[in-house]
CSV table of C-alpha atoms in Angstrom, one decimal:
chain,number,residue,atom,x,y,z
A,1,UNK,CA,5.6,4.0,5.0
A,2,UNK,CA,6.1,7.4,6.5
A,3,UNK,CA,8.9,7.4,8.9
A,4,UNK,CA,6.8,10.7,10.6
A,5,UNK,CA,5.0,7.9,12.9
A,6,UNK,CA,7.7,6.5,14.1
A,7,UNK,CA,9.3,7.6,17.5
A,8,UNK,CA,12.2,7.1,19.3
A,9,UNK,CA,12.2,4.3,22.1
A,10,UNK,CA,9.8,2.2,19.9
A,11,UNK,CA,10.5,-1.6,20.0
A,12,UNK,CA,11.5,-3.3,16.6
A,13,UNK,CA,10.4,-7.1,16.3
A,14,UNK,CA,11.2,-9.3,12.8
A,15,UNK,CA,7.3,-9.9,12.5
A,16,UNK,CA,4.2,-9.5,14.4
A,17,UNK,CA,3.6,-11.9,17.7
A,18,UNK,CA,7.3,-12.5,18.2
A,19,UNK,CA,9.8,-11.1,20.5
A,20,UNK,CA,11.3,-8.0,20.3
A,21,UNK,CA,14.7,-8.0,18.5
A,22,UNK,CA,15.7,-4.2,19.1
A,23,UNK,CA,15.0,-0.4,19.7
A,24,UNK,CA,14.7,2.7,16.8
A,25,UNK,CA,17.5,4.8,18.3
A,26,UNK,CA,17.0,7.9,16.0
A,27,UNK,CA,14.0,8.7,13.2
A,28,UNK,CA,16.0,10.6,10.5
A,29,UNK,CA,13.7,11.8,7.4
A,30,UNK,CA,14.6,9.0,5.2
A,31,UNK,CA,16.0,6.6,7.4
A,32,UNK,CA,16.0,5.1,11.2
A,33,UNK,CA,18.9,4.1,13.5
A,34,UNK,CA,17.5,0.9,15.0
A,35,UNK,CA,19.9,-1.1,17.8
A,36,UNK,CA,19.5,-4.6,17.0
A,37,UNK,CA,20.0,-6.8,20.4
A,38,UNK,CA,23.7,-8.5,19.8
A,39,UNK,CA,24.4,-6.7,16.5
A,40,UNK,CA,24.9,-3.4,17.0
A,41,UNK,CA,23.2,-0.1,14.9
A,42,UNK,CA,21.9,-0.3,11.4
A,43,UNK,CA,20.2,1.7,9.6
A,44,UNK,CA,16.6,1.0,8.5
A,45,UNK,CA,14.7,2.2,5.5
A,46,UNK,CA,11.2,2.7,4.9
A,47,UNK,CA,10.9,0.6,1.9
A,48,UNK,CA,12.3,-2.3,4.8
A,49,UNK,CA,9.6,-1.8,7.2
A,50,UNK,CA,6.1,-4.2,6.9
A,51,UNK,CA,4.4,-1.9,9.5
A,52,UNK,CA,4.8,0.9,12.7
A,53,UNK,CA,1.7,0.9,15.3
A,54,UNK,CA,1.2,1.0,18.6
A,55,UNK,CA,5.2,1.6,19.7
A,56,UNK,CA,6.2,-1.3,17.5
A,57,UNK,CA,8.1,-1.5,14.2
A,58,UNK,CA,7.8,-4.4,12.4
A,59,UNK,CA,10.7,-5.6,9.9
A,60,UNK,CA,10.6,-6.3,6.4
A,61,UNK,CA,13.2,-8.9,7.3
A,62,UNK,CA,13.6,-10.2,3.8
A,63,UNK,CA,14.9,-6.7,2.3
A,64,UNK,CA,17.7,-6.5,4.9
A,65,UNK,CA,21.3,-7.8,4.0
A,66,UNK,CA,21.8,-11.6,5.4
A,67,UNK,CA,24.0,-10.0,8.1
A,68,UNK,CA,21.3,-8.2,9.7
A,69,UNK,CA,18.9,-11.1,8.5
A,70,UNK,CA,21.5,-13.2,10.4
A,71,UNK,CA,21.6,-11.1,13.7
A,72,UNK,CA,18.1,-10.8,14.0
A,73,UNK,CA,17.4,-14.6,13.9
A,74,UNK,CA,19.9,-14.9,17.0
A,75,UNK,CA,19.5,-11.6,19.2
A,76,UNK,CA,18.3,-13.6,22.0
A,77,UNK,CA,20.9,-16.3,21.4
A,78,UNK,CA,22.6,-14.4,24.7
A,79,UNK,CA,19.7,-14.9,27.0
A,80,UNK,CA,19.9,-17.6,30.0
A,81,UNK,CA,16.9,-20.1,28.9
């Protein structure tokens, strides 16, 4: 995955047709800053990203460490239902 396509502003979601979890921050040459909702900034590697399209990055979730794993699954635990 080229990180070239990828802008700032995009959303970040943990896989296609589900809410968004968070925001890329900052597109560095080999890496991206993404703000996960809840969590905080992590960094995000192209070998950790399943796609980029259409303003949307889509997670690799599984090649994350479980803390990030862990944030992502409750980001919207914050959220009045």
């Amino acid at each position: 995955m080229s990180l070239k396509e990828i802008a700032e502003d995009w959303q970040v979601f943990a896989s296609e047709g589900t809410l968004g979890v968070g925001a890329v921050r900052n597109v560095h040459p080999d890496h991206l800053i993404v703000y996960i909702e809840g969590y905080g900034e992590v960094h995000v590697y192209a070998d950790q990203i399943a796609a980029a399209h259409d303003g949307k990055v889509v997670l690799d979730v599984d090649t994350l460490t479980d803390a990030v794993q862990h944030a992502i699954r409750h980001a919207h635990d914050r959220e009045l239902p």
